[in-house]
CSV table of C-alpha atoms and ligand atoms in Angstrom, one decimal:
chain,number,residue,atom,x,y,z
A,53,UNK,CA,0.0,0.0,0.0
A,54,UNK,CA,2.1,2.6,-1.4
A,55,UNK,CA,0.2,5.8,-0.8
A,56,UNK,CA,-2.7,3.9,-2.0
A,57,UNK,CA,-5.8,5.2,0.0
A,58,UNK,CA,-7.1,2.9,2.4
A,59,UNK,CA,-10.5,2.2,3.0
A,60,UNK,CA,-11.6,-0.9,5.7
A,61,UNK,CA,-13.6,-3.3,4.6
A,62,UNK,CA,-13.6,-6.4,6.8
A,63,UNK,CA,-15.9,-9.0,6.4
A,64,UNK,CA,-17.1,-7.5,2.9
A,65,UNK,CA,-13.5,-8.1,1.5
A,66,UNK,CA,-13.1,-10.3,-1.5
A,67,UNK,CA,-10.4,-13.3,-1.7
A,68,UNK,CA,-7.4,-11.4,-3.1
A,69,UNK,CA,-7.6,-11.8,-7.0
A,70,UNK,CA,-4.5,-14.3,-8.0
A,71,UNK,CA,-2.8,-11.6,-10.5
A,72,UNK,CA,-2.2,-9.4,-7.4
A,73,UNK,CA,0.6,-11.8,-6.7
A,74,UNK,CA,2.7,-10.4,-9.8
A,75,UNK,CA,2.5,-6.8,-7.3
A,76,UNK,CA,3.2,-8.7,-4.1
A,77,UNK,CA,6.5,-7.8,-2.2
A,78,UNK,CA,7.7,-9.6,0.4
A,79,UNK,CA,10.5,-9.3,3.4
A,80,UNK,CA,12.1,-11.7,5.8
A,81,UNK,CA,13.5,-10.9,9.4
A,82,UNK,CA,16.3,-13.2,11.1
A,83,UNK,CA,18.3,-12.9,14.2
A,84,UNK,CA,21.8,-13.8,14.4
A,85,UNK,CA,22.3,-17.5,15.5
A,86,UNK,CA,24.3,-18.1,18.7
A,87,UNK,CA,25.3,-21.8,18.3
A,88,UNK,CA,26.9,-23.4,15.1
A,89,UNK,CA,22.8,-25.7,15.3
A,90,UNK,CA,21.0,-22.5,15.1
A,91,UNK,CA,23.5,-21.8,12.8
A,92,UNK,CA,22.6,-24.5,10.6
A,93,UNK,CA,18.8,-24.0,11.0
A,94,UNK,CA,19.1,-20.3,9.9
A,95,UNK,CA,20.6,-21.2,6.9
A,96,UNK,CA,18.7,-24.0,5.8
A,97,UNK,CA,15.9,-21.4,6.7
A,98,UNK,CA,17.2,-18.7,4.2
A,99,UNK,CA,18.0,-21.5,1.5
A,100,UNK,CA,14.2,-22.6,1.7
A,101,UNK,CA,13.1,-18.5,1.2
A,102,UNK,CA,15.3,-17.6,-1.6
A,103,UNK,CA,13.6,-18.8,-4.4
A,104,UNK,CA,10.7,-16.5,-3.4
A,105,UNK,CA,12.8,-13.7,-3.8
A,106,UNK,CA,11.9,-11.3,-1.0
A,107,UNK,CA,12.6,-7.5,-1.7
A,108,UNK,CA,14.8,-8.2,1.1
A,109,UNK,CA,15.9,-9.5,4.3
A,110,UNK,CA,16.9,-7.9,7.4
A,111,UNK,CA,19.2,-9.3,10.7
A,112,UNK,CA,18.3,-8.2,13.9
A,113,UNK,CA,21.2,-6.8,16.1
A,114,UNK,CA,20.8,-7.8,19.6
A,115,UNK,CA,20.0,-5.9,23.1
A,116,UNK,CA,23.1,-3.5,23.7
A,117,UNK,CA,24.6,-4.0,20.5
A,118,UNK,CA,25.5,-7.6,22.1
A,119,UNK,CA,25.2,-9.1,18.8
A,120,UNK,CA,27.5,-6.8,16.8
A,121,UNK,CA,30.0,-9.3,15.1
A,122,UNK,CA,27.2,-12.4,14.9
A,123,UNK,CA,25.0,-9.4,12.8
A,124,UNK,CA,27.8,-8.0,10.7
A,125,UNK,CA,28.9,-11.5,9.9
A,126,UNK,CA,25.2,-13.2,8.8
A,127,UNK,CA,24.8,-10.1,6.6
A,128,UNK,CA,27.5,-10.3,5.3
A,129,UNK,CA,27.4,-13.9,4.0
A,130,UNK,CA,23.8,-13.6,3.1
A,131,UNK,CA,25.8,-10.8,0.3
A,132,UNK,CA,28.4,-13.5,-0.3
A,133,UNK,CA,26.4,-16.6,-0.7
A,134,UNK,CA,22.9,-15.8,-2.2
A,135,UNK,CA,20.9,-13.8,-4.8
A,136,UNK,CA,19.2,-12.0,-1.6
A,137,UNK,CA,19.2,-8.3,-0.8
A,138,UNK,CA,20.5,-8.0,2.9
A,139,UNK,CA,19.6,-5.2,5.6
A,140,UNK,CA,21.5,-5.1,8.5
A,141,UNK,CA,19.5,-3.7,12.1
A,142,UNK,CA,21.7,-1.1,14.2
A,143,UNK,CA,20.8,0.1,17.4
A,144,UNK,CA,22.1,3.6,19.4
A,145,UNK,CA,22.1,2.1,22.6
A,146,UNK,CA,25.8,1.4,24.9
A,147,UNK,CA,27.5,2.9,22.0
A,148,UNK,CA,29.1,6.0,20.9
A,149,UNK,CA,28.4,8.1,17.9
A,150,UNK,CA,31.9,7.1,16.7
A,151,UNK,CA,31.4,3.7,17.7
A,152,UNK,CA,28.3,3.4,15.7
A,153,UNK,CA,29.9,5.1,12.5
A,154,UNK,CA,32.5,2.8,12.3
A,155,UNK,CA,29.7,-0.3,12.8
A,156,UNK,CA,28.1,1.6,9.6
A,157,UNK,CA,31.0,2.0,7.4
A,158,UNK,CA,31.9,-1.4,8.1
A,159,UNK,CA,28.6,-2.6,6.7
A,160,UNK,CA,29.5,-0.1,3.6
A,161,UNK,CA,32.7,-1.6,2.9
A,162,UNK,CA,31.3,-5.0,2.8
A,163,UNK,CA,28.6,-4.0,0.4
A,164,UNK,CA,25.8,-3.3,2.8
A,165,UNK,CA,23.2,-0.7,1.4
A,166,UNK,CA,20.3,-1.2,3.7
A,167,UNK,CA,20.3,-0.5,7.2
A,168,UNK,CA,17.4,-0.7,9.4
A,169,UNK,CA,18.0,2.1,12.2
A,170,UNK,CA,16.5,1.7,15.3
A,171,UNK,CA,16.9,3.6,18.7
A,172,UNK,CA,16.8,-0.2,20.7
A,173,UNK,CA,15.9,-0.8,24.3
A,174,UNK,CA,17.5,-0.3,28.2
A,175,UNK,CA,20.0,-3.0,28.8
A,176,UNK,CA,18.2,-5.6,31.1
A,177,UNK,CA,19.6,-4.3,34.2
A,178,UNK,CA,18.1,-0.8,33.6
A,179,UNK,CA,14.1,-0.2,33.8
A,180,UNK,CA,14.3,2.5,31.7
A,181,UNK,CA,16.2,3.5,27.8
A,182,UNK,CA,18.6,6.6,28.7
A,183,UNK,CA,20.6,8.0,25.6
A,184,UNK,CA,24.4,7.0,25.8
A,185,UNK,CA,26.6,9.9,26.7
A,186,UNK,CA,28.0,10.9,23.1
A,187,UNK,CA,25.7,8.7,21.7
A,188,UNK,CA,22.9,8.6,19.3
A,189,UNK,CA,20.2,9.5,21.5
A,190,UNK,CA,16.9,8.8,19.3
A,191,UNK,CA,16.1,6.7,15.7
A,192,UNK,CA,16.1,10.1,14.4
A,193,UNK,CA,19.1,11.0,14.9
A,194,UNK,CA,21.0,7.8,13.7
A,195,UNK,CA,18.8,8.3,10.5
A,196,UNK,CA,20.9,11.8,10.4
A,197,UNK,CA,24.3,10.3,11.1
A,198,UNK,CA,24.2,7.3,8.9
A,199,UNK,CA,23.0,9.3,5.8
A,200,UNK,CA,26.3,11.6,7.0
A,201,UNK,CA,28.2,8.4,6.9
A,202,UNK,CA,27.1,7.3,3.6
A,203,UNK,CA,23.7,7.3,1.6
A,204,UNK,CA,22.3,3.9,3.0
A,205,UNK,CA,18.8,3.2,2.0
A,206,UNK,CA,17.2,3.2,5.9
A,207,UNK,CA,14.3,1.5,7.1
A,208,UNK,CA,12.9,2.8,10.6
A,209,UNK,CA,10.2,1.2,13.2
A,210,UNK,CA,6.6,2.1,13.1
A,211,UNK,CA,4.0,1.4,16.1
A,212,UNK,CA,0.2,0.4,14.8
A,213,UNK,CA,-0.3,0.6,18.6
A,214,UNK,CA,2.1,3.7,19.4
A,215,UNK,CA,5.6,2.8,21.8
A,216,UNK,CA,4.9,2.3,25.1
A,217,UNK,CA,6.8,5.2,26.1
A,218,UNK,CA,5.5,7.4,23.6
A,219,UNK,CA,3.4,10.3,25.5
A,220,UNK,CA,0.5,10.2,23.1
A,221,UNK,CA,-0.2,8.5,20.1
A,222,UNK,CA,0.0,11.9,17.8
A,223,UNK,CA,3.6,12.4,19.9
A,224,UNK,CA,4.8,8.9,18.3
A,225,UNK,CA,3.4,10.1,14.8
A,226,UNK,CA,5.7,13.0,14.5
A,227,UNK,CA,8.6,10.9,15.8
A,228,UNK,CA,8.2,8.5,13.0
A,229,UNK,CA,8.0,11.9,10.6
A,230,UNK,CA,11.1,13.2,12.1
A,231,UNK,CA,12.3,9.9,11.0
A,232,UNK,CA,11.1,9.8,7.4
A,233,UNK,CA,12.7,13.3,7.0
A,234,UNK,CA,16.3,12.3,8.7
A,235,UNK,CA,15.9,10.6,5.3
A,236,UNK,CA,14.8,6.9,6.2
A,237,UNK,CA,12.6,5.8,3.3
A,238,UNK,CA,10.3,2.8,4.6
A,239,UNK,CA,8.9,1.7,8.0
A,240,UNK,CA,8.1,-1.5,8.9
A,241,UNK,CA,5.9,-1.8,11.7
A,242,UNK,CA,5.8,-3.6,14.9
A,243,UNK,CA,3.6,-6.5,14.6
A,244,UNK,CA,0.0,-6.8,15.1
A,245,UNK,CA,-3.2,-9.4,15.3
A,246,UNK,CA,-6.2,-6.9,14.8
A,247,UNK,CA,-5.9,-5.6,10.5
A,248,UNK,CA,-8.3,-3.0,11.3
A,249,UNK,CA,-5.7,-1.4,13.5
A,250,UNK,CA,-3.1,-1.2,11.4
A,251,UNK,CA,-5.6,0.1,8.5
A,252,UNK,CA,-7.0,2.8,11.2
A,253,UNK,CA,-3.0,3.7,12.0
A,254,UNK,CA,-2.2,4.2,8.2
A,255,UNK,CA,-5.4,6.6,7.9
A,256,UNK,CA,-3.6,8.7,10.6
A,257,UNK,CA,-0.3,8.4,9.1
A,258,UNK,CA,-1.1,9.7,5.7
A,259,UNK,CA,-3.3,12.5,7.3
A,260,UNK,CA,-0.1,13.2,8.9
A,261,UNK,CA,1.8,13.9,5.9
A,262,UNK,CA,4.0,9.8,5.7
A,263,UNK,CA,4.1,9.0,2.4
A,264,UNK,CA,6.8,6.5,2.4
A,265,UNK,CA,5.6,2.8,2.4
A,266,UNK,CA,4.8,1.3,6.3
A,267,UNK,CA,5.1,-2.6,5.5
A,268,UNK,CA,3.2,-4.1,8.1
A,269,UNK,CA,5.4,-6.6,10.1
A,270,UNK,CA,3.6,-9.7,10.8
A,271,UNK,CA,4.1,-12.4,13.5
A,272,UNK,CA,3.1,-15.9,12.7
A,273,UNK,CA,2.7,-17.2,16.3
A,274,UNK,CA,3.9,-20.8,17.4
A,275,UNK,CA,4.5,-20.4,21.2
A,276,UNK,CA,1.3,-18.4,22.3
A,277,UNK,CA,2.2,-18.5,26.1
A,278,UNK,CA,5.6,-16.1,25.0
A,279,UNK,CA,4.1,-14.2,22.6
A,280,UNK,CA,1.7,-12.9,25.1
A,281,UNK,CA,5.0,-11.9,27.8
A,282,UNK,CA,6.6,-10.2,24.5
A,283,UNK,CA,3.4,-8.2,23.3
A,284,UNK,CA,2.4,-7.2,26.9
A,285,UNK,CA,6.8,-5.6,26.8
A,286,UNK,CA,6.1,-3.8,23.3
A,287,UNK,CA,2.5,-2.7,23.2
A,288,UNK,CA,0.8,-5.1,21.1
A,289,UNK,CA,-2.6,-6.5,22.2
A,290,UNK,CA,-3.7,-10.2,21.9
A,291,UNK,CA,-6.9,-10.1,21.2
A,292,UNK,CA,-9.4,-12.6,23.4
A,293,UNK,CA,-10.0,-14.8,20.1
A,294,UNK,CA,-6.2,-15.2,19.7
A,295,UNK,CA,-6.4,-16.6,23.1
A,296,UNK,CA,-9.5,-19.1,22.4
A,297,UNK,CA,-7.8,-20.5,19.1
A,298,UNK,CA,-4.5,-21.4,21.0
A,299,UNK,CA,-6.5,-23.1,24.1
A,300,UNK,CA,-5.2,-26.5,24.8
A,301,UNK,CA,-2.7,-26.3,22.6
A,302,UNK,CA,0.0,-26.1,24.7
A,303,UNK,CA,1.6,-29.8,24.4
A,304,UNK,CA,0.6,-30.1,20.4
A,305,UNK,CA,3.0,-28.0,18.8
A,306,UNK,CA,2.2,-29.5,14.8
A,307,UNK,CA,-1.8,-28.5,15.1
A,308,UNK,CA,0.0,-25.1,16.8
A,309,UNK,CA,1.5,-24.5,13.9
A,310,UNK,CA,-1.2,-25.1,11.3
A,311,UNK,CA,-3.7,-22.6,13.5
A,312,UNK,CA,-0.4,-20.2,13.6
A,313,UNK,CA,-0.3,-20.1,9.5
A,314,UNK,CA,-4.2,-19.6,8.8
A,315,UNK,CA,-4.2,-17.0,11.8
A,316,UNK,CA,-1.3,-15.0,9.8
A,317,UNK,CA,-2.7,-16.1,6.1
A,318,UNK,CA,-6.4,-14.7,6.9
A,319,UNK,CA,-4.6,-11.5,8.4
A,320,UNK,CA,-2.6,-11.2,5.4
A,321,UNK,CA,-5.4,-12.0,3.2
A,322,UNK,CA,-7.4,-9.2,4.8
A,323,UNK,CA,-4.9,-6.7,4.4
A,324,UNK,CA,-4.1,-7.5,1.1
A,325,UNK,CA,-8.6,-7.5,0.2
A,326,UNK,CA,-7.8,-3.8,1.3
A,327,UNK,CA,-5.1,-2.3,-1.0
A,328,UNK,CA,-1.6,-3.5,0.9
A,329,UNK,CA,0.4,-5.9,-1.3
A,330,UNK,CA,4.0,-5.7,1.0
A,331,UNK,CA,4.7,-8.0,4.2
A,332,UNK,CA,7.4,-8.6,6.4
A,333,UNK,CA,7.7,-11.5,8.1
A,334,UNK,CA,9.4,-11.8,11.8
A,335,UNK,CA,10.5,-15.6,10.8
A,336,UNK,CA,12.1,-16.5,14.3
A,337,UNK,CA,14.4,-18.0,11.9
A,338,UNK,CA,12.1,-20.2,10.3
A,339,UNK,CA,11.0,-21.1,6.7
A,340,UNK,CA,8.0,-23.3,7.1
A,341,UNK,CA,5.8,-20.9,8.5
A,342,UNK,CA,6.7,-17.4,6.5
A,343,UNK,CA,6.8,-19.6,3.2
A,344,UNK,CA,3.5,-21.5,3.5
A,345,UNK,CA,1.8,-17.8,4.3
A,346,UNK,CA,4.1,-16.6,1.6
A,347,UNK,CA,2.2,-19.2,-0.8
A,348,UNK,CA,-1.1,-18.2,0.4
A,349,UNK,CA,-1.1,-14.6,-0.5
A,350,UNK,CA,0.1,-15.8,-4.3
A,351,UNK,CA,3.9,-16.1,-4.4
A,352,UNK,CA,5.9,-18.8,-6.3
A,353,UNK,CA,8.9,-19.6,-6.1
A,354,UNK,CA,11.1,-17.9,-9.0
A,355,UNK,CA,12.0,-21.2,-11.0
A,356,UNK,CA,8.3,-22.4,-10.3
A,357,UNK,CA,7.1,-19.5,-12.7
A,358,UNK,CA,9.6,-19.3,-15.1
A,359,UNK,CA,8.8,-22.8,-15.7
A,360,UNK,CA,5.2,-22.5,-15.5
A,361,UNK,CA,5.9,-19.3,-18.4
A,362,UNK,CA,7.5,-21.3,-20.3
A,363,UNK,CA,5.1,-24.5,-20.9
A,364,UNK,CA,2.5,-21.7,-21.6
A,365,UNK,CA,4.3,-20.1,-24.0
A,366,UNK,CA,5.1,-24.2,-25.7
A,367,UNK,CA,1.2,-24.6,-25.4
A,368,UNK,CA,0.8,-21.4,-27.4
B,272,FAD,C1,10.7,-3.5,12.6
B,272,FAD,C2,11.3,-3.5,13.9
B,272,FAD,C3,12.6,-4.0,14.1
B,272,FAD,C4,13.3,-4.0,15.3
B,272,FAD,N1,14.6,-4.5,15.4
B,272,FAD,C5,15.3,-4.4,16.5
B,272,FAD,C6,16.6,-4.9,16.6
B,272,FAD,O1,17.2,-5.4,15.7
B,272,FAD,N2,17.3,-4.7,17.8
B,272,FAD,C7,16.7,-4.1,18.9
B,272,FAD,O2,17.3,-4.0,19.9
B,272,FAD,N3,15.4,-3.7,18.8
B,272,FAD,C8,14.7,-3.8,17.7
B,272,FAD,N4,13.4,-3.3,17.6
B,272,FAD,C9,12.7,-2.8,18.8
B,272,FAD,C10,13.0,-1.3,19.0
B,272,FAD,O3,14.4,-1.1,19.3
B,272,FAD,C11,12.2,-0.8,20.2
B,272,FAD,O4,10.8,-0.8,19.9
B,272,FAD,C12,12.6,0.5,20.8
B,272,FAD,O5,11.9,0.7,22.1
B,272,FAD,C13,12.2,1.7,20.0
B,272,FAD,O6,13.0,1.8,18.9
B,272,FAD,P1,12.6,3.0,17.7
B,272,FAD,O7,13.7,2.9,16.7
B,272,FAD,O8,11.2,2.8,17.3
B,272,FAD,O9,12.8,4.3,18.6
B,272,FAD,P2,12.5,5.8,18.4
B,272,FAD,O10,11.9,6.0,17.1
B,272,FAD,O11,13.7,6.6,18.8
B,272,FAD,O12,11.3,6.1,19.5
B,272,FAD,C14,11.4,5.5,20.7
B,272,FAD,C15,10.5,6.2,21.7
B,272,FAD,O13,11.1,7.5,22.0
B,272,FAD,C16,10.2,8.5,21.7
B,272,FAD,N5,11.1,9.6,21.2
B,272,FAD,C17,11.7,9.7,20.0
B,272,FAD,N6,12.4,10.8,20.0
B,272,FAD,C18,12.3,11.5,21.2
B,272,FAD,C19,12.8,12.7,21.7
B,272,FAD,N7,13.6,13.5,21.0
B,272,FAD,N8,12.5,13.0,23.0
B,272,FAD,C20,11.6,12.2,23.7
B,272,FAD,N9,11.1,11.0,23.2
B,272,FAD,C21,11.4,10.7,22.0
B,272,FAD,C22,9.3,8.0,20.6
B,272,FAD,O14,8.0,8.6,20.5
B,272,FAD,C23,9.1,6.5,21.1
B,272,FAD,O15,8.1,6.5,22.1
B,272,FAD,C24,12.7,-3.4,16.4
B,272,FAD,C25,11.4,-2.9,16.3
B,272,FAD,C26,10.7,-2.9,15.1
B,272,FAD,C27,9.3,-2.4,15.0
């Protein structure tokens, strides 16, 4: 939904027509791995994606910067080993503005284009985020300073539900516009469960002068019990139904994940009956979910459709 107007039309909302898939863009999110097994997993993970050709994929950089060389690294053999377009996440917190800097022009030097700038969260023995001294204090300004270091194409964070520590909602609207100006060109939102809320928070956005693209971030959910901790921490609600479809799931992880895939298809499905044909995917480092959804909402793999072309064309 590219500065497409949005108008809400749940439960009226036709089955997205197949030829939207030809428009459909999608993105996948990894975290670094922290054993050579997760290691493994991850990459058999990215190797499963690839032929669906995402616009791109991002790695996360962990709490404190604590995952500095484990990001740079994965980013920097996703470059070296496959077709895929790599973002690398960078945070301002426990760092200097130097420090920082020399993180970006590292990713620069090693071919990196893409960085998704984020202001992160307090280290877990603080309660609450205070700016490093000499530091990057907010998103904004790293947006500022990494387009001084070199013109990277940024991504920033958007809240459907506004940050938790934002003081109002229209307060968390002009932060993401300071962003945007800094120069970041896309946000990709926090994830969700209720599409209306996202569709109500882009009506506000575009009243607000955002232009840029807001790809909603969506969550395919296999361990309900955590994601309800995590959402309660970041400001996303679970709605009561969410609850009711995961009830007495707890010890049977494969119908878990079949409920987790049509929960995330019909939201996708949803969004995309209303004008939004971009997605990113938080994959916890897993394919089976993201691609199945992924297949859903119209995408084929790349050598599934050449082929496909070409046996039409021979019928011709
Ligand atoms: C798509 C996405 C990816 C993420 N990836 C990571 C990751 O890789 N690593 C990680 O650690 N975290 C990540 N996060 C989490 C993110 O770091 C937290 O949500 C963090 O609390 C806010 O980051 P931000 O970039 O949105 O902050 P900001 O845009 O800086 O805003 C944070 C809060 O501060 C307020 N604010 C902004 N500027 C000012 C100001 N000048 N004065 C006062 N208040 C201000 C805002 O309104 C908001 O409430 C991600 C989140 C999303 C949505």
């Amino acid at each position: 939904m590219n500065g497409a107007s949005v108008t809400s039309s749940r439960g009226k909302a036709p089955l997205p027509a197949q030829e939207r898939a030809e428009e459909l863009k999608v993105s996948f999110e990894f975290f670094p791995p922290k054993s050579e097994k997760m290691e493994q997993g991850l990459w058999a993970a990215i190797k499963r994606l690839e032929p669906l050709q995402p616009k791109f994929v991002s790695v996360t950089y962990g709490a404190g910067g604590s995952t500095r060389e484990r990001t740079h690294n994965t980013v920097a053999r996703i470059i070296e080993e496959t077709s895929l377009s790599a973002a690398a996440h960078l945070t301002c917190v426990s760092a200097t503005r130097e420090e920082i800097d020399d993180v970006a022009r590292r990713y620069w030097d090693a071919g990196i284009r893409h960085i998704v700038a984020l202001r992160g969260d307090a280290p877990e023995d603080a309660d609450t985020y205070t700016p490093h001294p000499g530091g990057y204090a907010y998103a904004a300004d790293l947006v500022s300073g990494l387009k001084i270091v070199a013109d990277f194409e940024i991504s920033v964070a958007a809240y459907p539900e506004t940050h938790p520590t934002a003081s109002s909602a229209g307060a968390d609207l002009d932060n993401l516009k300071r962003k945007i100006d800094a120069g970041a060109v896309r946000a990709i939102s926090q994830y969700f469960f209720d599409g209306d809320v996202y569709l109500r928070f882009m009506e506000r956005a575009r009243a607000a002068g955002i232009t840029v693209p807001i790809v909603p971030g969506i969550l395919p959910v296999t361990n309900f019990a955590q994601v309800v901790k995590f959402s309660a921490m970041c400001g996303t609600s679970v709605p009561q139904w969410m609850a009711n479809l995961f009830d007495g799931l707890d010890d049977d992880p494969e119908t878990r994940k079949l409920v987790a895939t049509t929960v995330a298809a019909e939201q996708c499905r949803m969004l995309q009956a209303n004008g939004v044909n971009e997605f990113h995917f938080y994959t916890l480092n897993r394919a089976d979910l993201a691609y199945a959804i992924s297949h859903i909402l119209g995408l084929r793999p790349a050598v599934g459709r050449q082929a496909a072309t070409e046996s039409e064309r021979a019928e011709a």
